[in-house]
Amino acid sequence: MKRRAIISVSDKTGIVNLARELVDLGFELISTGGTYKTLDEANISVNYISEVTGFPEILEGRVKTLHPLIHGGILARDCIEHIEQMEQNGIRFIDLVVVNLYPFRETIAKPGVSFEEAIENIDVGGPTMVRAAAKNHGRVTVIVNPESYEEVISVLRETGTVSAGMRKRLAAEAFAHTAEYDRLIAGYLERQLEPTGSFPETLRITAQKVQELRYGENPQQKAAFYINSEAGEGSLANGKQLQGKELSYNNWVDMDAAWKIVHEFDSCAATIIKHSNPCGVALGKTPLEAYEIAYAADPVSAYGGIIAFNRVVETTCAEALRDRFYEVIIAPEFSPEAREILTAKPNLRLFVVGRGDSGKTKAGWAFKSIDGGYLVQEVDHGTTSVTEWDVVTDHKPTEEDLQALNFAWRVVKHVKSNAIVVTDSRRTLGVGAGQMNRVGSVKIALDQAGEDSKGAYLASDAFFPFPDSIEEAARAGIRAIVQPGGSLKDAAVIEAANRLNIIMVFTHRRHFQH
């Protein structure tokens, strides 16, 4: 008796060729709706579902395959008891199930999609067949991914059957397919019920493994890179490596930090990152100018760093980059000439993210794992506008002062706390990161800035608990300070700034980054 396959797919990629190959291999085909029409128009021998069940599609297509003649054929085991029951009820085996589901993800992503349209794109019969076939993978082969068609056909041509190991692997893929589908539906319905921004009762995170990495933070740790199934175009995770060695775990961590910093600015910006902190951030009229200014901020630390730009890297910038050692360069794009120049450094990783807007930090969840669980918080998106700041000292800032303080404030948000940055109006001069006390970070940043501290600007990611940091800043010649405020000692800190002729503004928003 002929082997039988049921084919019902939303994504029709490669389906005509698959069906033709199956017919050539002796399979009898069963199909539904649009898939049947596609195969029939391609002159492929195929049975319409109602011809098999003897029952019409009803309820506007909601009921097509939900029938014992279909599910009995899928779920039956090749044993005497099942075979006897199948003969009594006129059921024949179905050996291959090729199904993928209604495009629910694409439907709910459409602007202005109605709730009713979303509900109608919840597949019922498809997941039921997929789950039945995957459960019975001891006998049945199930395919949900068009990329598997060629592999299955090749095996059938060579051996006439699909091995138990391959059926098990395809079954696991099938259950993952339906699990992700249900996750999307559950998340969509929960968003209809929960207030905007509320935390879901159940976290449903799905990510696809892109590659295993050489190792993690340290050689003894294994690591892999996964992409969030909902990551959009223009996101770092969806970027493309153009050349160079395989990216490491630490590369990805530093790339993320770099990409977020340059997207704080609408102006042309460049940053150089080491160990998740910026050793230089600068604005310029061109990527080359921004890069050279950022490099000058800390040329010693820049060695072996990761660079990000928020503009296309052109020839002159590429020529400058070629002359120094870096691990990774990230940009929205590289010109063809720039790519040619940088091929002279084959180990240098070039990473292009595209021109999307995903580099700008948006609302969403940020996750951190702890022993046995997860911490979840809102992404720290955006920052307060200069118009929302309060000048708390007798000494008032000019418009130029506010612009410089705004630059410093946007940079300090991306430095590990306790975080202090010293800048002029468009470049970092000194960075103090990750110290156990704030005055320690102040001293590091001022020491790095050196004589450039005179007339410069200082930003702190959180309030100053004591006036000691203000006194250090004054000794170095700092002109103005931006900080969130909110300390019990605010009055003493403000008094110190007034006494030492330092301008101080409060932003009323903290930017800790542990």
Short mmCIF file of C-alpha atoms in Angstrom, two decimals:
data_model
loop_
_atom_site.label_atom_id
_atom_site.label_comp_id
_atom_site.label_asym_id
_atom_site.label_seq_id
_atom_site.Cartn_x
_atom_site.Cartn_y
_atom_site.Cartn_z
CA MET A 1 0.00 0.00 0.00
CA LYS A 2 1.23 3.47 -0.86
CA ARG A 3 2.72 5.61 1.85
CA ARG A 4 0.72 8.78 2.50
CA ALA A 5 1.69 12.34 3.33
CA ILE A 6 -0.51 15.22 4.43
CA ILE A 7 0.68 18.67 3.44
CA SER A 8 -0.88 21.88 4.81
CA VAL A 9 1.41 24.90 5.02
CA SER A 10 1.12 28.64 5.45
CA ASP A 11 4.71 29.21 4.31
CA LYS A 12 4.74 27.63 0.86
CA THR A 13 8.49 28.01 0.31
CA GLY A 14 9.73 24.93 -1.55
CA ILE A 15 6.44 23.08 -1.16
CA VAL A 16 5.86 22.38 -4.87
CA ASN A 17 9.27 20.80 -5.28
CA LEU A 18 8.83 18.76 -2.09
CA ALA A 19 5.43 17.47 -3.21
CA ARG A 20 6.75 16.56 -6.66
CA GLU A 21 9.64 14.63 -5.11
CA LEU A 22 7.26 12.78 -2.76
CA VAL A 23 5.03 11.74 -5.65
CA ASP A 24 8.09 10.47 -7.52
CA LEU A 25 8.98 8.44 -4.42
CA GLY A 26 5.54 6.81 -4.45
CA PHE A 27 3.72 8.86 -1.82
CA GLU A 28 0.01 9.61 -2.04
CA LEU A 29 -0.63 13.24 -1.08
CA ILE A 30 -3.45 14.80 0.94
CA SER A 31 -3.83 18.55 1.23
CA THR A 32 -6.10 21.40 2.28
CA GLY A 33 -7.22 24.85 1.16
CA GLY A 34 -4.53 27.09 -0.30
CA THR A 35 -1.90 24.36 -0.23
CA TYR A 36 -4.13 22.04 -2.26
CA LYS A 37 -4.72 24.82 -4.79
CA THR A 38 -0.97 25.48 -5.10
CA LEU A 39 -0.16 21.81 -5.70
CA ASP A 40 -3.10 21.25 -8.04
CA GLU A 41 -2.14 24.27 -10.17
CA ALA A 42 1.37 22.79 -10.39
CA ASN A 43 -0.19 19.61 -11.89
CA ILE A 44 0.81 17.49 -8.90
CA SER A 45 -1.41 14.53 -8.04
CA VAL A 46 -3.02 15.41 -4.71
CA ASN A 47 -6.21 14.44 -2.83
CA TYR A 48 -8.34 17.16 -1.31
CA ILE A 49 -8.94 16.67 2.43
CA SER A 50 -12.71 16.27 2.01
CA GLU A 51 -12.17 13.41 -0.47
CA VAL A 52 -10.36 11.54 2.31
CA THR A 53 -12.66 12.36 5.23
CA GLY A 54 -15.93 12.36 3.30
CA PHE A 55 -16.77 15.50 5.22
CA PRO A 56 -16.70 19.09 3.93
CA GLU A 57 -14.60 21.91 5.36
CA ILE A 58 -16.96 23.78 7.68
CA LEU A 59 -17.13 26.90 9.84
CA GLU A 60 -15.25 29.06 7.31
CA GLY A 61 -12.38 26.59 7.23
CA ARG A 62 -12.02 26.33 11.00
CA VAL A 63 -12.66 22.58 10.76
CA LYS A 64 -10.82 20.71 8.01
CA THR A 65 -8.37 18.14 9.34
CA LEU A 66 -9.96 17.51 12.76
CA HIS A 67 -11.29 14.09 11.81
CA PRO A 68 -10.62 10.48 12.96
CA LEU A 69 -9.62 9.43 9.44
CA ILE A 70 -6.79 11.95 9.63
CA HIS A 71 -5.75 11.76 13.28
CA GLY A 72 -6.24 8.01 13.46
CA GLY A 73 -3.89 7.71 10.49
CA ILE A 74 -1.30 9.92 12.19
CA LEU A 75 -1.53 8.58 15.75
CA ALA A 76 -1.84 4.86 15.03
CA ARG A 77 1.13 2.70 15.97
CA ASP A 78 2.22 -0.17 13.75
CA CYS A 79 0.89 -2.85 16.09
CA ILE A 80 -1.80 -5.53 15.79
CA GLU A 81 -4.32 -3.85 18.08
CA HIS A 82 -4.14 -0.52 16.24
CA ILE A 83 -4.16 -2.12 12.79
CA GLU A 84 -7.31 -4.09 13.65
CA GLN A 85 -9.09 -0.94 14.84
CA MET A 86 -7.99 0.95 11.73
CA GLU A 87 -9.39 -1.80 9.47
CA GLN A 88 -12.67 -1.77 11.36
CA ASN A 89 -12.99 1.99 10.87
CA GLY A 90 -11.58 2.36 7.36
CA ILE A 91 -8.50 4.30 8.50
CA ARG A 92 -5.18 4.25 6.63
CA PHE A 93 -1.75 5.15 7.95
CA ILE A 94 -0.37 8.64 7.34
CA ASP A 95 3.41 8.41 7.29
CA LEU A 96 4.54 11.99 6.74
CA VAL A 97 3.08 15.27 8.06
CA VAL A 98 4.28 18.51 6.49
CA VAL A 99 2.69 21.44 8.30
CA ASN A 100 3.54 24.98 9.31
CA LEU A 101 1.09 27.32 10.94
CA TYR A 102 -1.01 30.40 10.25
CA PRO A 103 1.20 33.53 10.33
CA PHE A 104 0.18 34.74 13.79
CA ARG A 105 3.46 36.61 14.42
CA GLU A 106 3.22 38.47 11.12
CA THR A 107 -0.46 39.23 11.71
CA ILE A 108 -0.07 40.87 15.10
CA ALA A 109 2.97 42.82 13.85
CA LYS A 110 0.84 44.63 11.27
CA PRO A 111 -0.01 48.23 12.23
CA GLY A 112 -3.62 48.60 13.30
CA VAL A 113 -4.42 44.87 13.25
CA SER A 114 -7.76 44.19 14.90
CA PHE A 115 -8.24 41.75 17.75
CA GLU A 116 -10.69 39.80 15.58
CA GLU A 117 -8.13 39.41 12.78
CA ALA A 118 -5.52 38.23 15.25
CA ILE A 119 -7.87 35.61 16.67
CA GLU A 120 -8.73 34.29 13.19
CA ASN A 121 -5.02 33.71 12.61
CA ILE A 122 -4.77 31.29 15.52
CA ASP A 123 -4.26 27.89 13.93
CA VAL A 124 -6.01 24.93 15.55
CA GLY A 125 -5.91 22.04 13.09
CA GLY A 126 -2.28 22.62 12.16
CA PRO A 127 -0.82 22.44 15.68
CA THR A 128 -3.03 19.43 16.40
CA MET A 129 -1.57 17.50 13.45
CA VAL A 130 1.96 18.62 14.28
CA ARG A 131 1.67 17.51 17.90
CA ALA A 132 0.06 14.21 16.93
CA ALA A 133 2.80 13.43 14.42
CA ALA A 134 5.55 14.51 16.82
CA LYS A 135 4.09 12.33 19.58
CA ASN A 136 4.03 9.37 17.20
CA HIS A 137 7.49 10.03 15.76
CA GLY A 138 8.31 6.36 16.36
CA ARG A 139 6.48 5.80 13.08
CA VAL A 140 5.63 9.22 11.58
CA THR A 141 7.95 11.87 10.14
CA VAL A 142 6.90 15.46 10.82
CA ILE A 143 8.37 18.51 9.05
CA VAL A 144 7.60 22.08 10.13
CA ASN A 145 10.58 23.88 8.63
CA PRO A 146 11.01 24.27 4.84
CA GLU A 147 14.78 24.12 5.38
CA SER A 148 14.36 20.41 6.27
CA TYR A 149 12.67 19.42 3.00
CA GLU A 150 15.83 18.73 1.05
CA GLU A 151 17.40 16.69 3.85
CA VAL A 152 14.32 14.45 4.20
CA ILE A 153 13.98 13.94 0.44
CA SER A 154 17.68 13.10 0.17
CA VAL A 155 17.37 10.45 2.90
CA LEU A 156 14.22 8.98 1.34
CA ARG A 157 15.95 8.75 -2.03
CA GLU A 158 19.01 7.03 -0.57
CA THR A 159 17.46 4.65 1.98
CA GLY A 160 13.72 4.72 1.37
CA THR A 161 13.02 5.60 5.00
CA VAL A 162 13.72 8.26 7.61
CA SER A 163 15.83 7.01 10.49
CA ALA A 164 14.51 6.91 14.06
CA GLY A 165 17.11 9.46 15.11
CA MET A 166 16.07 11.93 12.42
CA ARG A 167 12.37 11.45 13.24
CA LYS A 168 13.11 12.21 16.89
CA ARG A 169 15.05 15.35 15.95
CA LEU A 170 12.27 16.54 13.66
CA ALA A 171 9.73 15.82 16.41
CA ALA A 172 11.66 17.98 18.86
CA GLU A 173 11.72 20.75 16.25
CA ALA A 174 7.97 20.34 15.77
CA PHE A 175 7.18 20.67 19.47
CA ALA A 176 9.44 23.73 19.63
CA HIS A 177 7.47 25.17 16.69
CA THR A 178 4.11 24.76 18.43
CA ALA A 179 5.52 25.92 21.78
CA GLU A 180 6.74 29.17 20.23
CA TYR A 181 3.40 29.58 18.48
CA ASP A 182 1.50 29.18 21.76
CA ARG A 183 3.92 31.55 23.49
CA LEU A 184 3.14 34.26 20.96
CA ILE A 185 -0.60 33.77 21.33
CA ALA A 186 -0.49 33.72 25.14
CA GLY A 187 1.67 36.85 25.20
CA TYR A 188 -0.65 38.65 22.80
CA LEU A 189 -3.76 37.82 24.84
CA GLU A 190 -2.06 38.75 28.12
CA ARG A 191 -1.16 42.14 26.67
CA GLN A 192 -4.84 42.71 26.00
CA LEU A 193 -5.57 42.11 29.68
CA GLU A 194 -2.59 43.59 31.50
CA PRO A 195 -1.92 47.32 31.89
CA THR A 196 0.79 48.62 29.57
CA GLY A 197 4.21 48.14 31.13
CA SER A 198 3.08 45.63 33.76
CA PHE A 199 5.20 42.57 34.37
CA PRO A 200 3.76 39.33 32.97
CA GLU A 201 2.83 36.63 35.45
CA THR A 202 4.87 34.14 33.41
CA LEU A 203 8.03 34.98 31.50
CA ARG A 204 8.07 33.39 28.08
CA ILE A 205 11.44 33.94 26.45
CA THR A 206 12.29 32.22 23.20
CA ALA A 207 15.66 32.53 21.53
CA GLN A 208 17.29 30.67 18.69
CA LYS A 209 20.90 29.50 18.96
CA VAL A 210 23.00 31.23 16.33
CA GLN A 211 26.34 29.70 17.24
CA GLU A 212 28.43 28.27 20.02
CA LEU A 213 31.24 30.58 21.08
CA ARG A 214 34.84 29.59 21.69
CA TYR A 215 34.33 30.10 25.42
CA GLY A 216 32.64 32.43 27.87
CA GLU A 217 34.13 35.19 29.96
CA ASN A 218 36.93 32.76 30.78
CA PRO A 219 38.34 29.74 28.90
CA GLN A 220 36.86 27.23 31.37
CA GLN A 221 33.31 28.46 30.66
CA LYS A 222 31.28 27.26 27.69
CA ALA A 223 29.14 29.86 25.90
CA ALA A 224 26.75 30.35 23.00
CA PHE A 225 24.99 33.23 21.26
CA TYR A 226 21.20 33.20 20.93
CA ILE A 227 18.97 35.67 19.12
CA ASN A 228 15.67 36.81 20.60
CA SER A 229 12.90 35.62 18.31
CA GLU A 230 11.35 39.10 18.50
CA ALA A 231 14.52 41.08 17.76
CA GLY A 232 13.89 43.60 15.00
CA GLU A 233 15.93 44.67 12.02
CA GLY A 234 18.62 47.14 12.95
CA SER A 235 19.24 45.44 16.30
CA LEU A 236 22.76 44.38 17.19
CA ALA A 237 21.74 40.72 17.39
CA ASN A 238 20.47 40.84 13.81
CA GLY A 239 23.67 42.43 12.51
CA LYS A 240 26.13 40.74 10.19
CA GLN A 241 29.83 40.05 10.59
CA LEU A 242 31.64 40.96 7.39
CA GLN A 243 35.10 39.63 8.18
CA GLY A 244 37.45 38.60 10.95
CA LYS A 245 37.73 35.95 13.62
CA GLU A 246 34.72 34.44 15.34
CA LEU A 247 33.16 36.78 17.89
CA SER A 248 33.68 35.87 21.53
CA TYR A 249 31.36 36.19 24.53
CA ASN A 250 33.27 39.25 25.76
CA ASN A 251 33.19 40.76 22.27
CA TRP A 252 29.39 40.62 22.28
CA VAL A 253 29.16 42.19 25.74
CA ASP A 254 31.43 45.08 24.74
CA MET A 255 29.75 45.48 21.35
CA ASP A 256 26.41 45.92 23.09
CA ALA A 257 27.85 48.63 25.34
CA ALA A 258 29.44 50.42 22.39
CA TRP A 259 26.35 50.32 20.19
CA LYS A 260 24.14 51.72 22.96
CA ILE A 261 26.49 54.63 23.66
CA VAL A 262 26.74 55.93 20.09
CA HIS A 263 22.97 55.80 19.78
CA GLU A 264 22.58 58.24 22.65
CA PHE A 265 23.46 60.92 20.09
CA ASP A 266 21.82 62.27 16.97
CA SER A 267 25.12 63.90 16.01
CA CYS A 268 27.94 61.87 14.48
CA ALA A 269 29.51 59.91 17.35
CA ALA A 270 32.23 57.36 18.00
CA THR A 271 33.21 55.38 21.08
CA ILE A 272 35.98 53.00 22.06
CA ILE A 273 35.07 50.37 24.66
CA LYS A 274 37.20 48.25 26.97
CA HIS A 275 35.66 45.88 29.53
CA SER A 276 32.15 47.31 28.98
CA ASN A 277 33.24 50.88 29.80
CA PRO A 278 34.10 53.70 27.41
CA CYS A 279 37.72 54.79 27.33
CA GLY A 280 36.69 57.45 24.82
CA VAL A 281 33.45 58.95 23.50
CA ALA A 282 33.36 61.89 21.11
CA LEU A 283 31.23 63.85 18.67
CA GLY A 284 32.56 65.08 15.34
CA LYS A 285 31.54 66.41 11.98
CA THR A 286 32.62 63.12 10.41
CA PRO A 287 33.26 59.57 11.70
CA LEU A 288 36.99 60.17 11.27
CA GLU A 289 36.93 63.31 13.38
CA ALA A 290 34.80 61.66 16.08
CA TYR A 291 37.09 58.62 16.13
CA GLU A 292 40.33 60.62 16.39
CA ILE A 293 38.94 62.72 19.25
CA ALA A 294 37.68 59.60 21.08
CA TYR A 295 41.05 57.90 20.60
CA ALA A 296 42.91 60.90 22.00
CA ALA A 297 40.87 60.67 25.21
CA ASP A 298 42.75 57.52 26.30
CA PRO A 299 45.07 56.10 23.66
CA VAL A 300 46.62 53.59 26.07
CA SER A 301 43.31 51.92 26.95
CA ALA A 302 42.08 52.11 23.35
CA TYR A 303 44.53 49.38 22.30
CA GLY A 304 42.58 46.22 21.52
CA GLY A 305 39.25 47.93 22.13
CA ILE A 306 35.92 47.76 20.37
CA ILE A 307 34.82 50.77 18.32
CA ALA A 308 31.29 51.80 17.36
CA PHE A 309 30.06 54.52 15.01
CA ASN A 310 26.54 55.78 14.39
CA ARG A 311 27.43 56.78 10.82
CA VAL A 312 28.71 54.92 7.76
CA VAL A 313 32.47 54.33 7.89
CA GLU A 314 34.09 55.82 4.77
CA THR A 315 37.56 55.64 3.21
CA THR A 316 39.46 58.20 5.32
CA CYS A 317 38.15 56.76 8.57
CA ALA A 318 39.01 53.22 7.48
CA GLU A 319 42.57 54.28 6.67
CA ALA A 320 42.99 55.65 10.20
CA LEU A 321 41.46 52.55 11.77
CA ARG A 322 43.77 50.27 9.77
CA ASP A 323 46.85 51.67 11.47
CA ARG A 324 45.89 50.55 15.00
CA PHE A 325 44.90 47.29 16.68
CA TYR A 326 41.23 46.79 17.52
CA GLU A 327 39.11 43.71 18.13
CA VAL A 328 35.83 44.81 16.51
CA ILE A 329 34.49 47.79 14.57
CA ILE A 330 30.71 48.28 14.48
CA ALA A 331 28.83 50.65 12.20
CA PRO A 332 25.48 50.98 10.44
CA GLU A 333 27.45 50.29 7.22
CA PHE A 334 30.93 50.37 5.70
CA SER A 335 31.48 51.84 2.25
CA PRO A 336 32.88 49.39 -0.34
CA GLU A 337 36.18 51.31 -0.31
CA ALA A 338 36.36 51.14 3.48
CA ARG A 339 35.74 47.40 3.43
CA GLU A 340 38.50 46.95 0.88
CA ILE A 341 40.95 48.93 3.02
CA LEU A 342 40.13 46.96 6.17
CA THR A 343 40.52 43.57 4.50
CA ALA A 344 44.24 44.18 4.98
CA LYS A 345 43.58 43.21 8.62
CA PRO A 346 41.91 39.77 8.18
CA ASN A 347 41.57 39.14 11.93
CA LEU A 348 39.77 42.43 12.52
CA ARG A 349 36.06 41.81 12.96
CA LEU A 350 33.84 44.17 10.99
CA PHE A 351 30.21 44.17 12.07
CA VAL A 352 27.43 45.95 10.21
CA VAL A 353 24.11 46.51 11.98
CA GLY A 354 22.13 48.35 9.33
CA ARG A 355 20.33 51.65 9.40
CA GLY A 356 17.39 50.67 11.61
CA ASP A 357 16.44 52.55 14.74
CA SER A 358 16.94 49.64 17.12
CA GLY A 359 20.22 51.04 18.41
CA LYS A 360 18.23 53.64 20.31
CA THR A 361 17.28 52.13 23.64
CA LYS A 362 13.56 51.44 23.70
CA ALA A 363 11.02 50.32 26.23
CA GLY A 364 11.20 46.64 27.11
CA TRP A 365 12.53 44.26 29.70
CA ALA A 366 16.11 43.80 30.85
CA PHE A 367 17.05 40.46 32.43
CA LYS A 368 19.74 39.36 34.85
CA SER A 369 20.16 35.81 36.05
CA ILE A 370 20.76 34.98 39.69
CA ASP A 371 21.19 31.63 41.36
CA GLY A 372 17.93 29.84 40.61
CA GLY A 373 16.02 32.73 39.08
CA TYR A 374 15.84 35.94 37.11
CA LEU A 375 15.61 39.61 37.91
CA VAL A 376 13.54 41.61 35.44
CA GLN A 377 13.33 45.36 35.10
CA GLU A 378 12.36 47.96 32.55
CA VAL A 379 15.13 48.97 30.18
CA ASP A 380 16.64 52.28 31.31
CA HIS A 381 15.45 54.05 28.18
CA GLY A 382 16.07 57.70 27.46
CA THR A 383 17.12 60.32 29.95
CA THR A 384 15.84 63.62 31.24
CA SER A 385 15.90 66.59 28.92
CA VAL A 386 17.91 69.70 29.75
CA THR A 387 14.60 71.54 30.04
CA GLU A 388 13.69 69.28 32.99
CA TRP A 389 16.88 69.98 34.93
CA ASP A 390 17.08 72.28 37.93
CA VAL A 391 19.96 74.67 38.48
CA VAL A 392 20.55 74.41 42.23
CA THR A 393 23.53 76.75 42.67
CA ASP A 394 23.92 80.51 42.63
CA HIS A 395 26.21 80.17 39.63
CA LYS A 396 24.08 79.68 36.50
CA PRO A 397 25.05 77.74 33.36
CA THR A 398 25.19 79.27 29.90
CA GLU A 399 23.61 77.52 26.93
CA GLU A 400 27.06 76.20 26.04
CA ASP A 401 27.45 74.84 29.58
CA LEU A 402 24.13 73.00 29.32
CA GLN A 403 25.10 71.42 26.00
CA ALA A 404 28.37 70.20 27.47
CA LEU A 405 26.66 68.87 30.60
CA ASN A 406 24.10 67.08 28.42
CA PHE A 407 26.93 65.32 26.57
CA ALA A 408 28.51 64.27 29.87
CA TRP A 409 25.15 63.11 31.23
CA ARG A 410 24.45 60.88 28.22
CA VAL A 411 27.86 59.24 28.50
CA VAL A 412 27.80 58.60 32.26
CA LYS A 413 24.59 56.61 31.84
CA HIS A 414 26.65 53.90 30.12
CA VAL A 415 29.52 53.69 32.61
CA LYS A 416 29.50 51.08 35.37
CA SER A 417 28.57 52.60 38.72
CA ASN A 418 29.83 54.25 40.76
CA ALA A 419 30.28 56.27 37.57
CA ILE A 420 31.96 59.62 36.98
CA VAL A 421 32.89 61.18 33.66
CA VAL A 422 34.78 64.39 32.96
CA THR A 423 34.22 65.94 29.54
CA ASP A 424 34.38 69.07 27.49
CA SER A 425 31.53 69.86 25.10
CA ARG A 426 32.12 66.91 22.77
CA ARG A 427 34.64 64.42 24.17
CA THR A 428 35.40 62.49 27.31
CA LEU A 429 38.50 63.55 29.20
CA GLY A 430 38.40 61.12 32.10
CA VAL A 431 36.27 58.16 33.17
CA GLY A 432 35.99 56.71 36.67
CA ALA A 433 34.05 53.44 36.70
CA GLY A 434 32.96 50.73 39.08
CA GLN A 435 34.56 51.98 42.29
CA MET A 436 33.22 51.08 45.71
CA ASN A 437 32.90 54.74 46.71
CA ARG A 438 32.02 57.75 44.59
CA VAL A 439 34.94 59.93 45.55
CA GLY A 440 37.25 57.14 44.34
CA SER A 441 35.65 57.31 40.89
CA VAL A 442 35.95 61.12 40.95
CA LYS A 443 39.68 60.93 41.66
CA ILE A 444 40.25 58.41 38.87
CA ALA A 445 38.35 60.49 36.31
CA LEU A 446 40.09 63.73 37.33
CA ASP A 447 43.51 62.10 37.37
CA GLN A 448 42.94 60.77 33.85
CA ALA A 449 41.75 64.18 32.62
CA GLY A 450 44.76 65.92 34.17
CA GLU A 451 45.20 69.56 33.16
CA ASP A 452 42.20 69.27 30.86
CA SER A 453 40.00 69.25 33.96
CA LYS A 454 40.36 73.02 34.19
CA GLY A 455 37.11 74.49 32.89
CA ALA A 456 35.68 71.00 32.18
CA TYR A 457 32.40 69.33 33.13
CA LEU A 458 31.71 66.44 35.48
CA ALA A 459 28.75 64.04 35.49
CA SER A 460 27.79 61.55 38.18
CA ASP A 461 25.34 58.70 37.61
CA ALA A 462 23.96 59.05 41.16
CA PHE A 463 23.89 61.64 43.92
CA PHE A 464 26.92 62.72 45.93
CA PRO A 465 26.52 61.52 49.53
CA PHE A 466 29.06 64.03 50.86
CA PRO A 467 30.73 67.26 49.73
CA ASP A 468 34.16 65.58 49.42
CA SER A 469 33.71 64.86 45.70
CA ILE A 470 32.80 68.50 45.05
CA GLU A 471 35.95 69.62 46.82
CA GLU A 472 38.04 67.24 44.65
CA ALA A 473 36.37 68.62 41.52
CA ALA A 474 37.05 72.20 42.59
CA ARG A 475 40.74 71.50 43.20
CA ALA A 476 40.97 70.13 39.65
CA GLY A 477 39.25 73.20 38.18
CA ILE A 478 35.89 71.69 37.16
CA ARG A 479 33.47 74.38 35.93
CA ALA A 480 30.10 72.58 36.26
CA ILE A 481 28.58 69.36 37.59
CA VAL A 482 25.49 67.42 36.56
CA GLN A 483 24.03 64.85 38.95
CA PRO A 484 20.62 63.39 39.87
CA GLY A 485 20.36 64.89 43.36
CA GLY A 486 18.32 63.25 46.08
CA SER A 487 20.92 62.81 48.83
CA LEU A 488 20.23 63.55 52.48
CA LYS A 489 23.33 65.75 52.19
CA ASP A 490 22.12 67.68 49.13
CA ALA A 491 22.14 70.95 51.05
CA ALA A 492 25.77 70.45 52.12
CA VAL A 493 26.77 69.45 48.58
CA ILE A 494 25.08 72.54 47.09
CA GLU A 495 26.68 74.76 49.72
CA ALA A 496 30.10 73.36 48.79
CA ALA A 497 29.47 74.03 45.10
CA ASN A 498 28.43 77.62 45.84
CA ARG A 499 31.42 78.20 48.08
CA LEU A 500 33.77 76.77 45.43
CA ASN A 501 32.17 78.63 42.49
CA ILE A 502 31.00 75.48 40.70
CA ILE A 503 27.77 75.36 38.70
CA MET A 504 25.56 72.42 39.64
CA VAL A 505 22.38 71.06 38.05
CA PHE A 506 20.07 68.26 39.20
CA THR A 507 18.50 65.91 36.64
CA HIS A 508 16.23 64.06 39.09
CA ARG A 509 16.97 60.74 37.39
CA ARG A 510 19.58 58.19 38.44
CA HIS A 511 21.44 55.96 35.97
CA PHE A 512 23.05 53.18 37.99
CA GLN A 513 24.47 50.37 35.88
CA HIS A 514 25.71 47.48 38.01
#
